[in-house]
Amino acid sequence: VLLNKSMIEIPPKFAGKPPVHSETTSLALQRPWPGARGLAEDVRHYGDWMRTEAAKLLGHLYKSVKVTDRLAHERPELEALKGQTLPVIAWLWSRTVKCPNPACGREMPLLSSLVLTSKAGREKYLHPDTSGRSIRFSVSDAPPPNVTAPEKGYKRGVSGIFECAFCGTVTTRDYVARQATESGLGSVQTAVIVEGPRNRFYLDASSSTLPKELPEADTSDLNVNLSPNPRDLWCRNFGLNTTRDLFSPRQLVALTTFADLVKTTRERVLSDAVKAGLRDDGVTLEAGGTGATAYADAVGVYLGLIVSKSADYNSSLCGWISGGETLRSTFGRQAIPMVWDYCEANILGSTTGSVFSVIKQLTASLDLLPARAGGLAVQADAQSVSFSNRVVSTDPPYYDNIAYADLSDFFYVWLRRSLKPLLPSLFFTISVPKVEELVAAPYRHGSQESSETFFLTGMTRAMHQLSEQAHSAYPVTIYYAFKQSESDDTEGTFSTGWEVFLDAVIRAGFSLTGTWPLRTERGARTISIGTNSLASSIVLVCSRRSVDATTVSRREFIRELNAVLPEALDEMTKGSGEERSPVAPVDLSQAIIGPGMAVFSKYAAVLEADGSPM
């Protein structure tokens, strides 16, 4: 809802207006500011101001590394940079547990890889030193001689099984989980990555360490219990049970500082907006205002989104990608995973993971929004929302594919902390509402059968609402990108998600009049790399089934299918190559269901030989 507000509701309110910040020159005020560009300029300016203020409070936690004589001697590639100060890109860490071997009992690192970078000619590896009671790491150009598979580190088999670096004892997954939940996970710093003029340098952990004492941060509002979702929240198996647990101490201090600065920055925007001549009417953005108060709220909304997005790159579930020498965000896929060797980004820097990079991303998008027609985004339940004669285009939940509400708490806690004063009606709950979310989640409903019934009943009710209230002169378009195949020896391959969803559409009184495949998915996204995953969305074009729809026999239905499907299949596969084919091969079995359903759904019923409905 907030993202929709930020794209279709807020920009038109302030379209074409120049920025209000005091550093805007009189010449700049005379230039045109089409669309949301003036608003984007202010978000850029006040975002930078917020970042500067945060640096005053957090700078001692994110110190750069000075290339001393000793460091240059140890690392000859730094000789030319002697005396210079290099900004830190990231600090690398490994979680630890106590070794299960009583004769050892030391804190063993749970490292998934000892490779820092695998780029040809620039390879760097961690070298463990186990001569003392505690493990220490150094960085070398060559793989560690006593490790058989540096790319696997100490990980053995499935998640949670590791070999002790000191004595070689191999844990069980249950042991690591029990230690994590009962005693908590420890951590050890493994390396520091700094930015040079041309390359990134990998240094020993001692080059830049975390201060022994951190400022106190009030994180009571972050102690929100994560959903007991066994599939999408793997981190709960290892003691990370609240949103607060997903962040390191330094990350908590940094993100709470930024979130709290949104309010301070918003007051600065209000003062500048009044000075710039905006009407000081005191009407908030949530109340529909368009004056100085509403404008300050609007800039505050985008600043809150910047903090929220920064959390994605500043949790203890971010990893380091050795092949690309960059940070992996928390949500590489729609799940909150468990990450054993994690990466702390420099939130005050200018590379991936910094607030600066998020400001650039957000304002680049805001610059391009047309901000023409006014929009309205509200939170409502599709099963009961009341509207009349609207053209409807909707993207419904995908059966049991993703429980978005469970995952959304990760961002919600940060948005609520910074934006509740600005949009109180949107953030009045402690966490994201979940009970009514229309997904087939067995852990919420007790069994697969109960969750499927919940989904079918709710989706039928929602589709019925659309059928009854949508504008009769226009079709309802429904985007659907679900893919879940299950094998059955007698029935072949089928998709439960499709079956249940299409059943709901037909029960609601809809007839499918077309299916349009749209190439909507990014091939480089994590979930698609090396997998047979969807490249397209299928848009179902629906209209109300005729009240005088007839019934046909199964034989007549199959005869009509045989006439329709070959032409439909040809239409979906015409041309050659990935670029010219309307439907990617991976999507074909799902897309071809549409034309068949168009035939099936236009009839009141298709009857079997014994007279029962098919």
Coordinates of N, CA and C in Angstrom, one line a residue, residues 223-437:
N223 N 11.3 -6.0 18.8 CA 11.2 -7.3 19.3 C 9.8 -8.0 18.9
V224 N 9.6 -8.0 17.6 CA 8.4 -8.6 17.0 C 8.7 -10.0 16.7
N225 N 7.9 -11.0 17.2 CA 8.1 -12.4 16.9 C 7.9 -12.7 15.4
L226 N 8.9 -13.4 14.9 CA 8.7 -13.8 13.5 C 7.7 -14.9 13.4
S227 N 7.0 -15.0 12.3 CA 6.0 -16.0 12.1 C 6.6 -17.4 12.2
P228 N 5.8 -18.4 12.7 CA 6.3 -19.8 12.7 C 6.2 -20.5 11.4
N229 N 6.5 -19.8 10.3 CA 6.4 -20.3 9.0 C 7.6 -21.2 8.8
P230 N 7.4 -22.5 8.7 CA 8.5 -23.5 8.6 C 9.2 -23.5 7.2
R231 N 8.6 -22.9 6.2 CA 9.2 -23.0 4.9 C 10.0 -21.8 4.5
D232 N 9.5 -20.6 4.8 CA 10.0 -19.4 4.3 C 10.9 -18.6 5.4
L233 N 10.9 -19.1 6.6 CA 11.7 -18.4 7.7 C 12.6 -19.5 8.3
W234 N 13.6 -19.9 7.5 CA 14.5 -20.9 8.0 C 15.4 -20.5 9.2
C235 N 15.5 -19.1 9.3 CA 16.4 -18.6 10.4 C 15.8 -19.0 11.8
R236 N 14.5 -19.2 11.9 CA 14.0 -19.6 13.2 C 14.5 -20.9 13.8
N237 N 15.0 -21.8 12.9 CA 15.5 -23.0 13.3 C 16.8 -22.9 14.1
F238 N 17.4 -21.7 14.0 CA 18.7 -21.5 14.6 C 18.7 -20.3 15.6
G239 N 17.6 -20.1 16.2 CA 17.5 -19.1 17.3 C 17.2 -17.7 16.9
L240 N 17.0 -17.4 15.6 CA 16.7 -16.0 15.2 C 15.2 -15.9 15.2
N241 N 14.6 -15.5 16.3 CA 13.1 -15.6 16.4 C 12.4 -14.3 16.3
T242 N 13.1 -13.1 16.5 CA 12.4 -11.8 16.4 C 13.1 -11.0 15.3
T243 N 12.4 -10.0 14.9 CA 13.0 -9.1 13.8 C 14.3 -8.5 14.4
R244 N 14.4 -8.2 15.6 CA 15.6 -7.7 16.2 C 16.8 -8.6 16.1
D245 N 16.5 -9.9 16.2 CA 17.6 -10.9 16.1 C 18.3 -11.0 14.7
L246 N 17.6 -10.4 13.7 CA 18.2 -10.5 12.3 C 19.2 -9.4 12.0
F247 N 19.6 -8.6 13.0 CA 20.6 -7.6 12.8 C 21.7 -7.6 13.9
S248 N 22.9 -7.3 13.4 CA 24.0 -7.2 14.4 C 23.9 -6.0 15.2
P249 N 24.6 -5.9 16.4 CA 24.5 -4.7 17.3 C 24.8 -3.4 16.5
R250 N 25.9 -3.4 15.7 CA 26.2 -2.2 15.0 C 25.1 -1.8 14.0
Q251 N 24.5 -2.8 13.3 CA 23.4 -2.5 12.4 C 22.2 -2.0 13.1
L252 N 21.9 -2.5 14.3 CA 20.8 -2.0 15.0 C 21.0 -0.5 15.4
V253 N 22.2 -0.2 15.8 CA 22.5 1.2 16.2 C 22.3 2.1 15.0
A254 N 22.9 1.7 13.8 CA 22.8 2.5 12.6 C 21.4 2.7 12.1
L255 N 20.7 1.6 12.0 CA 19.3 1.7 11.4 C 18.3 2.5 12.3
T256 N 18.5 2.2 13.6 CA 17.6 3.0 14.5 C 17.9 4.5 14.5
T257 N 19.2 4.8 14.3 CA 19.6 6.2 14.2 C 19.0 6.8 12.9
F258 N 19.1 6.2 11.8 CA 18.5 6.7 10.6 C 17.0 6.8 10.7
A259 N 16.3 5.8 11.2 CA 14.9 5.8 11.4 C 14.4 6.9 12.2
D260 N 15.1 7.2 13.3 CA 14.8 8.3 14.2 C 15.1 9.7 13.6
L261 N 16.0 9.7 12.7 CA 16.4 11.0 12.0 C 15.3 11.4 10.9
V262 N 14.4 10.4 10.5 CA 13.4 10.8 9.6 C 12.5 11.9 10.1
K263 N 12.2 11.8 11.4 CA 11.3 12.8 12.1 C 12.0 14.2 12.1
T264 N 13.3 14.2 12.5 CA 14.1 15.4 12.5 C 14.2 16.1 11.2
T265 N 14.4 15.2 10.1 CA 14.6 15.7 8.8 C 13.3 16.3 8.3
R266 N 12.2 15.6 8.6 CA 10.8 16.0 8.2 C 10.5 17.4 8.7
E267 N 10.9 17.7 10.0 CA 10.8 19.1 10.6 C 11.5 20.1 9.8
R268 N 12.7 19.8 9.3 CA 13.5 20.7 8.5 C 12.8 21.0 7.2
V269 N 12.3 19.9 6.6 CA 11.5 20.1 5.3 C 10.4 21.0 5.5
L270 N 9.6 20.9 6.6 CA 8.5 21.7 6.9 C 8.9 23.2 7.0
S271 N 10.0 23.4 7.7 CA 10.4 24.8 7.8 C 10.8 25.4 6.5
D272 N 11.5 24.6 5.7 CA 12.0 25.1 4.4 C 10.8 25.3 3.4
A273 N 9.8 24.4 3.5 CA 8.6 24.5 2.7 C 7.8 25.8 2.9
V274 N 7.7 26.2 4.2 CA 7.0 27.4 4.6 C 7.7 28.6 4.0
K275 N 9.1 28.6 4.2 CA 9.9 29.7 3.7 C 9.8 29.8 2.2
A276 N 9.6 28.6 1.5 CA 9.5 28.6 0.0 C 8.2 29.1 -0.5
G277 N 7.2 29.3 0.4 CA 5.9 29.8 0.0 C 4.8 28.9 0.0
L278 N 5.0 27.6 0.4 CA 3.9 26.7 0.4 C 3.0 27.0 1.6
R279 N 1.7 26.8 1.4 CA 0.6 27.2 2.3 C 0.8 26.4 3.6
D280 N 0.9 27.1 4.7 CA 1.1 26.5 6.0 C -0.3 26.3 6.7
D281 N -1.0 25.3 6.2 CA -2.4 25.0 6.7 C -2.5 24.0 7.7
G282 N -1.4 23.3 8.0 CA -1.4 22.3 9.1 C -2.1 21.0 8.7
V283 N -2.5 20.8 7.4 CA -3.3 19.6 7.0 C -2.3 18.6 6.6
T284 N -2.4 17.4 7.2 CA -1.4 16.3 7.0 C -1.6 15.7 5.6
L285 N -0.6 14.9 5.2 CA -0.7 14.1 4.0 C -1.8 13.1 4.1
E286 N -1.9 12.4 5.2 CA -3.0 11.4 5.4 C -4.4 12.0 5.4
A287 N -4.5 13.3 5.8 CA -5.8 14.0 5.7 C -6.1 14.6 4.4
G288 N -5.2 14.4 3.4 CA -5.5 14.9 2.1 C -4.9 16.2 1.8
G289 N -4.0 16.7 2.6 CA -3.4 18.0 2.4 C -2.5 18.1 1.2
T290 N -2.3 19.3 0.8 CA -1.3 19.6 -0.3 C -0.4 20.8 0.0
G291 N -0.5 21.3 1.3 CA 0.4 22.4 1.7 C 1.7 22.0 2.2
A292 N 2.3 22.9 3.0 CA 3.6 22.6 3.6 C 3.7 21.4 4.5
T293 N 2.7 21.2 5.3 CA 2.7 20.1 6.2 C 2.6 18.7 5.4
A294 N 1.7 18.7 4.5 CA 1.6 17.5 3.6 C 2.9 17.2 2.8
Y295 N 3.5 18.3 2.4 CA 4.7 18.1 1.6 C 5.9 17.6 2.4
A296 N 6.0 18.1 3.7 CA 7.0 17.6 4.6 C 6.7 16.1 4.9
D297 N 5.4 15.7 5.1 CA 5.1 14.3 5.3 C 5.5 13.5 4.1
A298 N 5.3 14.0 2.9 CA 5.6 13.3 1.6 C 7.1 13.0 1.5
V299 N 7.9 14.0 1.8 CA 9.3 13.8 1.7 C 9.7 12.8 2.8
G300 N 9.1 12.9 4.0 CA 9.3 11.9 5.1 C 9.0 10.5 4.7
V301 N 7.9 10.3 3.9 CA 7.6 8.9 3.4 C 8.7 8.3 2.6
Y302 N 9.3 9.1 1.7 CA 10.4 8.6 0.9 C 11.6 8.3 1.7
L303 N 11.9 9.2 2.7 CA 13.0 8.9 3.6 C 12.8 7.7 4.4
G304 N 11.6 7.4 4.8 CA 11.3 6.2 5.5 C 11.5 5.0 4.7
L305 N 11.1 5.1 3.4 CA 11.4 4.0 2.4 C 12.8 3.7 2.2
I306 N 13.6 4.8 2.2 CA 15.1 4.7 2.1 C 15.7 3.9 3.2
V307 N 15.2 4.2 4.5 CA 15.7 3.5 5.6 C 15.3 2.0 5.6
S308 N 14.0 1.8 5.2 CA 13.5 0.4 5.1 C 14.3 -0.4 4.1
K309 N 14.6 0.2 2.9 CA 15.3 -0.5 1.9 C 16.8 -0.7 2.3
S310 N 17.3 0.2 3.1 CA 18.7 0.0 3.6 C 18.8 -1.2 4.5
A311 N 17.7 -1.5 5.2 CA 17.7 -2.7 6.1 C 17.9 -3.9 5.3
D312 N 17.4 -4.0 4.1 CA 17.6 -5.2 3.2 C 19.1 -5.5 3.0
Y313 N 19.9 -4.4 3.0 CA 21.4 -4.6 2.8 C 22.2 -4.5 4.1
N314 N 21.5 -4.4 5.2 CA 22.2 -4.2 6.5 C 21.6 -5.1 7.6
S315 N 21.5 -6.4 7.3 CA 21.1 -7.3 8.3 C 22.2 -8.4 8.4
S316 N 22.1 -9.2 9.4 CA 23.1 -10.3 9.5 C 22.8 -11.5 8.7
L317 N 21.9 -11.3 7.7 CA 21.6 -12.4 6.8 C 22.1 -12.0 5.4
C318 N 22.9 -11.0 5.3 CA 23.5 -10.6 4.0 C 24.8 -11.4 3.8
G319 N 25.1 -11.8 2.6 CA 26.3 -12.5 2.4 C 27.2 -11.8 1.4
W320 N 28.5 -12.3 1.3 CA 29.4 -11.7 0.3 C 29.5 -12.6 -0.9
I321 N 29.4 -12.1 -2.1 CA 29.4 -12.8 -3.3 C 30.9 -12.8 -3.8
S322 N 31.6 -13.9 -3.7 CA 33.0 -13.9 -4.0 C 33.2 -13.7 -5.5
G323 N 32.3 -14.2 -6.4 CA 32.5 -14.1 -7.8 C 32.3 -12.7 -8.3
G324 N 31.4 -12.0 -7.7 CA 31.1 -10.6 -8.2 C 31.7 -9.5 -7.3
E325 N 32.3 -9.9 -6.2 CA 32.9 -9.0 -5.2 C 31.8 -7.9 -4.8
T326 N 30.7 -8.4 -4.4 CA 29.7 -7.5 -4.0 C 28.8 -8.1 -2.9
L327 N 27.9 -7.3 -2.3 CA 27.1 -7.7 -1.2 C 25.8 -8.4 -1.8
R328 N 25.4 -9.5 -1.1 CA 24.1 -10.1 -1.4 C 23.1 -9.6 -0.4
S329 N 21.9 -9.1 -0.8 CA 21.0 -8.5 0.1 C 20.2 -9.7 0.9
T330 N 19.5 -9.3 1.9 CA 18.8 -10.3 2.7 C 17.8 -11.1 1.8
F331 N 17.0 -10.3 1.0 CA 16.0 -11.0 0.2 C 16.5 -11.3 -1.3
G332 N 17.5 -12.2 -1.4 CA 17.8 -12.7 -2.7 C 16.7 -13.5 -3.3
R333 N 15.8 -14.0 -2.4 CA 14.6 -14.7 -2.8 C 13.5 -14.4 -1.7
Q334 N 12.3 -14.8 -2.0 CA 11.2 -14.5 -1.0 C 11.3 -15.4 0.2
A335 N 12.3 -15.2 1.0 CA 12.4 -16.0 2.2 C 13.4 -15.3 3.1
I336 N 13.3 -15.6 4.4 CA 14.3 -15.1 5.4 C 15.2 -16.3 5.7
P337 N 16.3 -16.4 5.1 CA 17.1 -17.6 5.2 C 18.0 -17.6 6.4
M338 N 18.9 -18.6 6.5 CA 19.9 -18.6 7.5 C 21.2 -18.4 6.8
V339 N 22.0 -17.4 7.3 CA 23.3 -17.2 6.7 C 24.4 -17.3 7.8
W340 N 25.3 -18.2 7.5 CA 26.3 -18.5 8.5 C 27.5 -17.5 8.5
D341 N 28.0 -17.2 7.3 CA 29.1 -16.2 7.3 C 28.5 -15.0 6.6
Y342 N 28.4 -13.9 7.4 CA 27.6 -12.8 6.9 C 28.5 -11.6 6.7
C343 N 27.9 -10.6 6.1 CA 28.6 -9.4 5.7 C 28.0 -8.1 6.2
E344 N 28.7 -7.3 6.9 CA 28.2 -6.0 7.4 C 28.7 -4.9 6.4
A345 N 27.7 -4.3 5.8 CA 28.1 -3.2 4.8 C 28.4 -1.9 5.6
N346 N 29.0 -1.0 4.9 CA 29.3 0.3 5.4 C 28.1 1.2 5.0
I347 N 27.2 1.4 5.9 CA 26.0 2.1 5.7 C 26.2 3.6 5.4
L348 N 27.4 4.1 5.8 CA 27.7 5.5 5.6 C 28.6 5.7 4.4
G349 N 28.9 4.6 3.7 CA 29.8 4.7 2.5 C 29.0 5.1 1.2
S350 N 29.5 4.7 0.1 CA 28.9 5.1 -1.2 C 28.7 3.9 -2.1
T351 N 29.0 2.6 -1.6 CA 28.8 1.5 -2.4 C 27.5 0.7 -2.0
T352 N 27.3 -0.5 -2.6 CA 26.2 -1.3 -2.3 C 26.0 -1.5 -0.8
G353 N 24.8 -1.3 -0.3 CA 24.6 -1.4 1.1 C 24.5 -0.1 1.8
S354 N 25.0 1.0 1.2 CA 25.0 2.3 1.8 C 23.7 3.0 1.6
V355 N 23.3 3.9 2.5 CA 22.2 4.7 2.4 C 22.3 5.6 1.1
F356 N 23.5 6.0 0.8 CA 23.8 6.8 -0.4 C 23.3 6.1 -1.6
S357 N 23.6 4.8 -1.8 CA 23.2 4.0 -3.0 C 21.7 3.9 -3.0
V358 N 21.0 3.7 -1.9 CA 19.6 3.6 -1.9 C 18.9 4.9 -2.3
I359 N 19.5 6.0 -1.8 CA 19.0 7.4 -2.2 C 19.0 7.5 -3.7
K360 N 20.1 7.1 -4.3 CA 20.3 7.2 -5.8 C 19.2 6.4 -6.5
Q361 N 19.0 5.1 -6.0 CA 18.0 4.3 -6.6 C 16.6 4.9 -6.6
L362 N 16.3 5.3 -5.4 CA 14.9 5.8 -5.2 C 14.6 7.0 -5.9
T363 N 15.5 8.0 -5.9 CA 15.3 9.3 -6.6 C 15.4 9.1 -8.1
A364 N 16.2 8.2 -8.6 CA 16.2 7.9 -10.0 C 14.8 7.4 -10.5
S365 N 14.1 6.6 -9.7 CA 12.8 6.2 -10.0 C 11.8 7.3 -9.9
L366 N 11.9 8.1 -8.8 CA 11.0 9.2 -8.6 C 11.1 10.2 -9.7
D367 N 12.3 10.5 -10.2 CA 12.5 11.4 -11.3 C 11.7 11.1 -12.5
L368 N 11.4 9.8 -12.7 CA 10.8 9.3 -14.0 C 9.3 9.1 -13.8
L369 N 8.7 9.3 -12.6 CA 7.3 9.1 -12.5 C 6.5 10.2 -13.2
P370 N 5.5 9.9 -14.0 CA 4.8 11.0 -14.8 C 4.0 11.9 -13.9
A371 N 3.5 11.4 -12.8 CA 2.7 12.2 -11.8 C 1.6 13.0 -12.4
R372 N 0.9 12.4 -13.4 CA -0.2 13.1 -14.0 C -1.5 13.0 -13.3
A373 N -2.2 11.9 -13.6 CA -3.5 11.7 -13.0 C -3.4 11.3 -11.5
G374 N -4.2 11.8 -10.6 CA -4.2 11.5 -9.2 C -4.6 10.1 -9.0
G375 N -4.0 9.4 -8.0 CA -4.4 8.1 -7.7 C -4.7 8.0 -6.2
L376 N -5.3 6.8 -5.8 CA -5.6 6.6 -4.4 C -5.3 5.2 -4.1
A377 N -4.5 5.0 -3.1 CA -4.1 3.6 -2.6 C -4.6 3.4 -1.2
V378 N -5.4 2.4 -1.0 CA -6.0 2.1 0.4 C -5.8 0.6 0.7
Q379 N -5.8 0.3 2.0 CA -5.7 -1.1 2.4 C -7.1 -1.6 2.6
A380 N -7.4 -2.7 1.9 CA -8.8 -3.2 2.0 C -8.7 -4.7 1.7
D381 N -9.8 -5.4 2.1 CA -9.9 -6.9 1.9 C -10.7 -7.1 0.6
A382 N -10.0 -7.8 -0.3 CA -10.7 -8.0 -1.6 C -11.9 -8.9 -1.5
Q383 N -12.1 -9.6 -0.4 CA -13.3 -10.4 -0.2 C -14.6 -9.5 0.2
S384 N -14.3 -8.3 0.6 CA -15.5 -7.5 1.1 C -15.4 -6.1 0.7
V385 N -14.4 -5.7 0.0 CA -14.3 -4.3 -0.4 C -15.4 -3.9 -1.4
S386 N -15.9 -2.7 -1.2 CA -17.1 -2.2 -2.0 C -16.6 -1.2 -3.0
F387 N -16.9 -1.5 -4.3 CA -16.7 -0.5 -5.3 C -17.7 -0.8 -6.4
S388 N -17.8 0.1 -7.3 CA -18.9 -0.1 -8.3 C -18.4 0.5 -9.7
N389 N -18.6 -0.3 -10.7 CA -18.3 0.1 -12.1 C -16.9 0.6 -12.3
R390 N -16.0 -0.1 -11.7 CA -14.6 0.2 -11.9 C -14.0 -0.9 -12.9
V391 N -13.0 -0.4 -13.6 CA -12.2 -1.3 -14.5 C -11.2 -2.0 -13.5
V392 N -11.2 -3.3 -13.5 CA -10.4 -4.0 -12.5 C -9.2 -4.8 -13.2
S393 N -8.0 -4.6 -12.7 CA -6.9 -5.4 -13.1 C -6.2 -5.8 -11.8
T394 N -6.0 -7.1 -11.5 CA -5.5 -7.5 -10.2 C -4.5 -8.6 -10.3
D395 N -3.6 -8.6 -9.3 CA -2.6 -9.7 -9.2 C -2.8 -10.4 -7.9
P396 N -3.6 -11.5 -7.8 CA -4.0 -12.1 -6.6 C -2.9 -13.0 -6.0
P397 N -3.1 -13.4 -4.7 CA -2.1 -14.4 -4.1 C -2.0 -15.7 -4.9
Y398 N -0.8 -16.3 -4.8 CA -0.6 -17.5 -5.6 C -0.7 -18.8 -4.8
Y399 N -1.9 -19.1 -4.3 CA -2.1 -20.3 -3.6 C -1.2 -20.4 -2.4
D400 N -0.2 -21.3 -2.3 CA 0.7 -21.3 -1.2 C 2.1 -20.9 -1.5
N401 N 2.3 -20.2 -2.6 CA 3.6 -19.9 -3.1 C 4.5 -19.0 -2.2
I402 N 3.9 -17.9 -1.8 CA 4.7 -17.0 -0.9 C 3.8 -16.3 0.1
A403 N 4.1 -16.4 1.4 CA 3.4 -15.8 2.4 C 4.0 -14.4 2.7
Y404 N 3.5 -13.5 1.9 CA 4.1 -12.1 1.9 C 4.0 -11.5 3.3
A405 N 2.9 -11.7 4.0 CA 2.7 -11.0 5.3 C 3.8 -11.5 6.3
D406 N 4.1 -12.8 6.3 CA 5.2 -13.2 7.2 C 6.5 -12.5 6.9
L407 N 6.9 -12.4 5.7 CA 8.1 -11.8 5.3 C 8.1 -10.3 5.5
S408 N 7.0 -9.7 5.4 CA 6.9 -8.2 5.4 C 7.2 -7.6 6.8
D409 N 7.2 -8.3 7.8 CA 7.5 -7.8 9.1 C 9.0 -7.3 9.1
F410 N 9.8 -7.9 8.3 CA 11.2 -7.4 8.3 C 11.3 -5.9 7.9
F411 N 10.5 -5.5 7.0 CA 10.5 -4.1 6.6 C 9.5 -3.3 7.4
Y412 N 8.4 -3.9 7.8 CA 7.4 -3.1 8.5 C 7.9 -2.5 9.8
V413 N 8.7 -3.2 10.6 CA 9.1 -2.6 11.9 C 9.9 -1.3 11.7
W414 N 10.7 -1.3 10.6 CA 11.5 0.0 10.3 C 10.5 1.1 9.8
L415 N 9.6 0.7 8.9 CA 8.7 1.7 8.4 C 7.8 2.3 9.5
R416 N 7.4 1.4 10.4 CA 6.5 1.8 11.5 C 7.3 2.8 12.4
R417 N 8.5 2.5 12.7 CA 9.3 3.3 13.6 C 9.4 4.7 13.0
S418 N 9.6 4.9 11.7 CA 9.9 6.2 11.1 C 8.6 6.9 10.6
L419 N 7.6 6.1 10.2 CA 6.5 6.7 9.5 C 5.1 6.7 10.3
K420 N 5.1 6.0 11.4 CA 3.8 6.0 12.1 C 3.3 7.3 12.5
P421 N 4.1 8.3 12.8 CA 3.6 9.7 13.1 C 3.0 10.3 11.8
L422 N 3.4 9.9 10.6 CA 3.0 10.5 9.4 C 1.8 9.8 8.8
L423 N 1.7 8.5 9.0 CA 0.6 7.7 8.4 C 0.1 6.8 9.5
P424 N -0.5 7.3 10.6 CA -0.9 6.5 11.7 C -1.9 5.4 11.4
S425 N -2.8 5.6 10.4 CA -3.8 4.6 10.1 C -3.2 3.4 9.4
L426 N -2.1 3.6 8.8 CA -1.4 2.5 8.0 C -0.5 1.7 8.9
F427 N -0.1 2.3 10.0 CA 0.9 1.6 10.9 C 0.4 1.5 12.3
F428 N -0.9 1.2 12.5 CA -1.4 1.2 13.9 C -1.2 -0.2 14.5
T429 N -0.9 -1.3 13.7 CA -0.7 -2.6 14.3 C 0.8 -2.7 14.6
I430 N 1.2 -3.6 15.6 CA 2.6 -3.8 15.9 C 3.3 -4.5 14.8
S431 N 2.6 -5.4 14.2 CA 3.2 -6.1 13.0 C 2.2 -6.2 11.9
V432 N 2.6 -6.8 10.8 CA 1.8 -6.9 9.6 C 0.6 -7.8 9.9
P433 N -0.7 -7.4 9.6 CA -1.8 -8.3 9.7 C -1.6 -9.6 8.9
K434 N -1.9 -10.8 9.5 CA -1.7 -12.0 8.8 C -2.8 -13.0 8.7
V435 N -3.8 -12.9 9.6 CA -4.8 -13.9 9.7 C -5.6 -14.0 8.4
E436 N -5.9 -12.8 7.8 CA -6.8 -12.8 6.6 C -6.1 -13.0 5.3
E437 N -4.7 -13.1 5.3 CA -4.0 -13.2 4.1 C -4.4 -14.4 3.4

